[in-house]
Each structure stands twice: as C-alpha cells, then as structure tokens.
mmCIF file of C-alpha atoms in Angstrom:
data_model
loop_
_atom_site.group_PDB
_atom_site.id
_atom_site.type_symbol
_atom_site.label_atom_id
_atom_site.label_comp_id
_atom_site.label_asym_id
_atom_site.label_seq_id
_atom_site.Cartn_x
_atom_site.Cartn_y
_atom_site.Cartn_z
ATOM 1 C CA MET V 6 -109.502 -82.304 57.909
ATOM 2 C CA GLY V 7 -112.226 -80.514 56.011
ATOM 3 C CA VAL V 8 -112.162 -77.579 53.663
ATOM 4 C CA THR V 9 -114.659 -74.750 53.888
ATOM 5 C CA ILE V 10 -115.215 -72.737 50.745
ATOM 6 C CA THR V 11 -116.537 -69.251 51.392
ATOM 7 C CA ASP V 12 -115.821 -67.786 47.971
ATOM 8 C CA ASN V 13 -118.273 -68.982 45.313
ATOM 9 C CA SER V 14 -117.002 -66.651 42.644
ATOM 10 C CA GLY V 15 -116.138 -67.717 39.135
ATOM 11 C CA ALA V 16 -112.530 -66.700 39.768
ATOM 12 C CA PHE V 17 -112.254 -69.125 42.687
ATOM 13 C CA LEU V 18 -113.761 -71.967 40.661
ATOM 14 C CA ALA V 19 -111.361 -71.239 37.794
ATOM 15 C CA ARG V 20 -108.376 -71.373 40.215
ATOM 16 C CA LEU V 21 -109.648 -74.623 41.689
ATOM 17 C CA THR V 22 -110.190 -76.170 38.253
ATOM 18 C CA GLU V 23 -106.668 -75.200 37.204
ATOM 19 C CA ALA V 24 -105.198 -76.546 40.468
ATOM 20 C CA VAL V 25 -106.933 -79.884 39.948
ATOM 21 C CA ASP V 26 -106.979 -80.354 36.165
ATOM 22 C CA GLY V 27 -104.395 -77.973 34.750
ATOM 23 C CA SER V 28 -100.935 -78.834 33.542
ATOM 24 C CA GLY V 29 -98.906 -79.184 36.745
ATOM 25 C CA GLY V 30 -102.099 -79.595 38.785
ATOM 26 C CA GLY V 31 -103.128 -82.350 41.138
ATOM 27 C CA LEU V 32 -104.188 -84.892 38.520
ATOM 28 C CA ASP V 33 -101.052 -84.228 36.473
ATOM 29 C CA ALA V 34 -98.821 -84.674 39.539
ATOM 30 C CA ALA V 35 -100.599 -87.850 40.661
ATOM 31 C CA THR V 36 -100.416 -89.535 37.259
ATOM 32 C CA GLN V 37 -96.756 -88.525 36.845
ATOM 33 C CA PHE V 38 -96.121 -90.117 40.238
ATOM 34 C CA LEU V 39 -97.931 -93.300 39.145
ATOM 35 C CA ALA V 40 -95.957 -93.510 35.879
ATOM 36 C CA GLY V 41 -92.764 -93.309 37.931
ATOM 37 C CA LYS V 42 -93.948 -96.039 40.298
ATOM 38 C CA ILE V 43 -94.749 -98.363 37.364
ATOM 39 C CA THR V 44 -91.237 -97.864 35.989
ATOM 40 C CA GLU V 45 -89.730 -98.327 39.439
ATOM 41 C CA SER V 46 -91.645 -101.581 40.017
ATOM 42 C CA MET V 47 -90.247 -103.068 36.814
ATOM 43 C CA TYR V 48 -86.659 -102.163 37.661
ATOM 44 C CA LEU V 49 -86.963 -103.479 41.216
ATOM 45 C CA SER V 50 -88.658 -106.777 40.344
ATOM 46 C CA GLY V 51 -85.837 -108.699 38.670
ATOM 47 C CA ALA V 52 -86.141 -112.332 37.679
ATOM 48 C CA GLY V 53 -84.958 -114.633 40.440
ATOM 49 C CA GLY V 54 -84.543 -111.672 42.795
ATOM 50 C CA VAL V 55 -81.819 -110.129 40.614
ATOM 51 C CA PRO V 56 -82.574 -106.396 40.250
ATOM 52 C CA ASN V 57 -83.332 -105.184 36.747
ATOM 53 C CA ASP V 58 -81.184 -102.092 37.278
ATOM 54 C CA THR V 59 -79.040 -102.871 34.232
ATOM 55 C CA PRO V 60 -81.187 -103.752 31.200
ATOM 56 C CA THR V 61 -79.720 -106.658 29.295
ATOM 57 C CA LYS V 62 -81.068 -109.130 26.788
ATOM 58 C CA LEU V 63 -79.476 -111.791 28.988
ATOM 59 C CA GLN V 64 -81.893 -111.031 31.846
ATOM 60 C CA PRO V 65 -83.855 -114.267 32.399
ATOM 61 C CA PRO V 66 -87.636 -114.171 31.923
ATOM 62 C CA SER V 67 -89.590 -113.189 34.997
ATOM 63 C CA ALA V 68 -91.908 -115.641 36.697
ATOM 64 C CA PRO V 69 -95.576 -115.523 35.661
ATOM 65 C CA GLY V 70 -97.455 -113.119 37.920
ATOM 66 C CA THR V 71 -94.417 -110.865 38.471
ATOM 67 C CA PRO V 72 -93.433 -107.769 36.469
ATOM 68 C CA PRO V 73 -91.644 -108.522 33.189
ATOM 69 C CA SER V 74 -87.867 -108.593 33.158
ATOM 70 C CA VAL V 75 -86.211 -105.475 31.791
ATOM 71 C CA LYS V 76 -84.241 -106.538 28.722
ATOM 72 C CA THR V 77 -83.779 -103.280 26.785
ATOM 73 C CA GLY V 78 -85.543 -100.710 28.982
ATOM 74 C CA ARG V 79 -87.942 -99.765 26.161
ATOM 75 C CA LEU V 80 -91.126 -100.719 28.026
ATOM 76 C CA ALA V 81 -89.936 -99.765 31.506
ATOM 77 C CA ASN V 82 -88.841 -96.302 30.375
ATOM 78 C CA SER V 83 -91.890 -95.588 28.204
ATOM 79 C CA PHE V 84 -94.375 -94.640 30.920
ATOM 80 C CA THR V 85 -95.725 -91.128 30.945
ATOM 81 C CA ASN V 86 -98.946 -89.338 31.736
ATOM 82 C CA ALA V 87 -101.399 -87.283 29.713
ATOM 83 C CA ARG V 88 -104.744 -85.549 29.961
ATOM 84 C CA VAL V 89 -107.376 -87.730 28.305
ATOM 85 C CA GLY V 90 -110.417 -85.545 28.997
ATOM 86 C CA THR V 91 -111.858 -83.001 31.396
ATOM 87 C CA LEU V 92 -110.827 -84.073 34.896
ATOM 88 C CA ARG V 93 -109.345 -87.238 33.368
ATOM 89 C CA TRP V 94 -105.642 -88.000 33.308
ATOM 90 C CA ALA V 95 -103.944 -91.327 32.647
ATOM 91 C CA ALA V 96 -100.566 -92.921 33.202
ATOM 92 C CA GLY V 97 -99.550 -95.416 30.558
ATOM 93 C CA THR V 98 -97.426 -96.414 27.616
ATOM 94 C CA ASN V 99 -97.731 -96.663 23.857
ATOM 95 C CA VAL V 100 -95.465 -99.731 23.657
ATOM 96 C CA GLU V 101 -97.517 -102.318 21.794
ATOM 97 C CA TYR V 102 -96.475 -105.353 23.854
ATOM 98 C CA ALA V 103 -97.353 -103.825 27.246
ATOM 99 C CA LYS V 104 -100.908 -105.189 27.139
ATOM 100 C CA ILE V 105 -99.906 -108.821 26.639
ATOM 101 C CA HIS V 106 -97.404 -108.592 29.488
ATOM 102 C CA GLU V 107 -100.002 -107.028 31.794
ATOM 103 C CA PHE V 108 -102.887 -109.384 31.021
ATOM 104 C CA GLY V 109 -101.315 -112.406 29.298
ATOM 105 C CA GLY V 110 -102.706 -113.962 26.135
ATOM 106 C CA VAL V 111 -101.887 -115.991 23.072
ATOM 107 C CA ILE V 112 -99.516 -114.866 20.334
ATOM 108 C CA ASN V 113 -100.143 -116.599 17.017
ATOM 109 C CA HIS V 114 -96.624 -116.740 15.614
ATOM 110 C CA PRO V 115 -96.465 -117.158 11.821
ATOM 111 C CA GLY V 116 -93.305 -119.263 12.012
ATOM 112 C CA GLY V 117 -90.243 -118.856 9.826
ATOM 113 C CA THR V 118 -87.826 -117.938 12.626
ATOM 114 C CA ALA V 119 -84.382 -119.418 12.055
ATOM 115 C CA TYR V 120 -82.944 -121.306 15.011
ATOM 116 C CA ILE V 121 -80.146 -123.535 16.207
ATOM 117 C CA MET V 122 -79.953 -125.904 19.146
ATOM 118 C CA VAL V 123 -77.258 -125.050 21.693
ATOM 119 C CA GLY V 124 -76.720 -127.591 24.442
ATOM 120 C CA GLY V 125 -80.136 -129.063 23.687
ATOM 121 C CA ARG V 126 -81.828 -125.663 24.016
ATOM 122 C CA PHE V 127 -83.683 -123.722 21.329
ATOM 123 C CA GLN V 128 -81.796 -120.572 20.317
ATOM 124 C CA PRO V 129 -83.555 -118.211 17.851
ATOM 125 C CA VAL V 130 -81.364 -116.447 15.286
ATOM 126 C CA ARG V 131 -82.027 -112.949 13.931
ATOM 127 C CA ASN V 132 -83.021 -112.912 10.263
ATOM 128 C CA GLU V 133 -79.938 -110.908 9.259
ATOM 129 C CA ASN V 134 -77.735 -113.574 10.884
ATOM 130 C CA ALA V 135 -79.653 -116.622 9.595
ATOM 131 C CA LYS V 136 -77.864 -119.084 7.321
ATOM 132 C CA PRO V 137 -79.619 -121.102 4.591
ATOM 133 C CA TRP V 138 -78.882 -124.404 6.366
ATOM 134 C CA MET V 139 -80.639 -123.373 9.590
ATOM 135 C CA LYS V 140 -83.975 -124.899 10.522
ATOM 136 C CA ARG V 141 -87.037 -122.614 10.729
ATOM 137 C CA THR V 142 -89.991 -122.711 13.072
ATOM 138 C CA LYS V 143 -93.452 -123.651 11.854
ATOM 139 C CA PRO V 144 -96.563 -121.551 12.692
ATOM 140 C CA HIS V 145 -97.373 -121.968 16.380
ATOM 141 C CA ALA V 146 -99.191 -120.426 19.324
ATOM 142 C CA ILE V 147 -97.219 -118.914 22.189
ATOM 143 C CA ASN V 148 -99.096 -118.780 25.497
ATOM 144 C CA MET V 149 -97.932 -115.708 27.413
ATOM 145 C CA PRO V 150 -98.804 -115.779 31.106
ATOM 146 C CA ALA V 151 -99.765 -112.463 32.688
ATOM 147 C CA ARG V 152 -96.892 -110.510 34.200
ATOM 148 C CA PRO V 153 -98.790 -107.571 35.689
ATOM 149 C CA PHE V 154 -96.880 -104.411 36.506
ATOM 150 C CA MET V 155 -99.353 -101.537 36.004
ATOM 151 C CA ARG V 156 -102.224 -102.761 38.196
ATOM 152 C CA PRO V 157 -99.983 -103.715 41.135
ATOM 153 C CA ALA V 158 -98.246 -100.320 40.971
ATOM 154 C CA LEU V 159 -101.643 -98.601 41.145
ATOM 155 C CA ARG V 160 -102.902 -100.881 43.933
ATOM 156 C CA ASN V 161 -99.714 -100.460 46.008
ATOM 157 C CA ASN V 162 -99.666 -96.667 45.678
ATOM 158 C CA LYS V 163 -103.329 -95.596 46.004
ATOM 159 C CA ALA V 164 -102.835 -93.822 49.323
ATOM 160 C CA ALA V 165 -99.687 -92.064 48.105
ATOM 161 C CA LEU V 166 -101.488 -90.952 44.919
ATOM 162 C CA GLY V 167 -104.148 -89.271 47.049
ATOM 163 C CA ARG V 168 -101.482 -87.520 49.113
ATOM 164 C CA VAL V 169 -99.602 -86.305 46.006
ATOM 165 C CA PHE V 170 -102.847 -85.013 44.484
ATOM 166 C CA ALA V 171 -103.994 -83.239 47.657
ATOM 167 C CA ALA V 172 -100.600 -81.673 48.356
ATOM 168 C CA ARG V 173 -100.324 -80.281 44.815
ATOM 169 C CA VAL V 174 -103.854 -78.824 44.833
ATOM 170 C CA ARG V 175 -103.304 -77.307 48.301
ATOM 171 C CA ARG V 176 -99.988 -75.749 47.217
ATOM 172 C CA LEU V 177 -101.432 -74.290 43.997
ATOM 173 C CA MET V 178 -104.498 -72.895 45.741
ATOM 174 C CA LYS V 179 -102.334 -71.194 48.379
ATOM 175 C CA ALA V 180 -100.058 -69.779 45.673
ATOM 176 C CA ALA V 181 -103.081 -68.432 43.819
ATOM 177 C CA GLY V 182 -104.426 -66.816 46.973
ATOM 178 C CA GLY V 183 -107.258 -69.290 47.478
ATOM 179 C CA ALA V 184 -108.369 -71.144 50.591
ATOM 180 C CA ALA V 185 -106.722 -74.512 51.041
#
C-alpha cells in the first residue's frame, strides 16, 4: 500500500513531522511499545521455566543467554522511552546494572563481604547483619555471562514496531485532516 502526497505545503509537512516525531507520535508509540515488550520478556522468562510474575529475592538465577530473573522488579519495571534527538527516540533504562546483564562482563569485586556457609553453600550476609566472627571475602573477579533481554525483545518485535508506528502516524494524520 503506497501513500501519495499531493499537498507540499509547510502546514502538511509540519503535521507529518508532529505525527512522526511529536509526543504521542509514531516514534513515541513504537518506543513505548518496545519498552513494554522488554519488561514483558523479563517477567515471562523465569528461571527454570518458573514465571517471574512475582518478584522475589528467592528467584533462582536465570540461565546464561536468557533474560535475567526478576528479583525485586527494579530493572524489569524501569524501562521507558524518550526522545533523544530529531527523529530519534529510544527505549531503555537508567538502571546501572542493565548493561552487564545484557552483554555480560567481569565485575572486579573489592572483597570484604561477610558470609557464612549453610549446608556447604556460600551465603553472603548484609553488612548491617554481619557479626565480627564472620569470614569476609577477598578481592575477586566475578564473570557475568550475558543474559540478553533488550536485543531479543527488539528482534522479536520488529514487525509489530513497524505496525504500531504506521498505525499511529496514519491515525494522527487523519485526525489532523491530512492524507494517510
């Protein structure tokens, strides 16, 4: 389906620009949709096939290569969208640990974390709960495997993003009296 533009006036171009790039326009709607799909993918992934629909610190870690488990909901619920330039919108998060989950990497831990062994398993203890007799970790590197959640959400929803964008622009152009 093609679109024929017969009105080259400045007013038409202004309406089109607003329908595409304005607040509530096509790019805004598409990136809002993507932010929602990223959040949804995290809640539906669940470690071991258990849905992440109830954030809990007891949620087991997700397998490398799958979206991170939802433990508090902070990361999963942080996604939003924003204009980042002319005709440029982005969906993302400002949570500092999102990048290492998405791409993996090495965390250089300074050590000093109090811990106890429970049933032969390492159990870290919060500083406010640490006792003087508890052992403390030494400086060490933690290798974090990638647990992508943003790129798969984009890849799995590309066609839908185009439909959301086109539908919003078409609706706004019709409402503004333009050809759509």
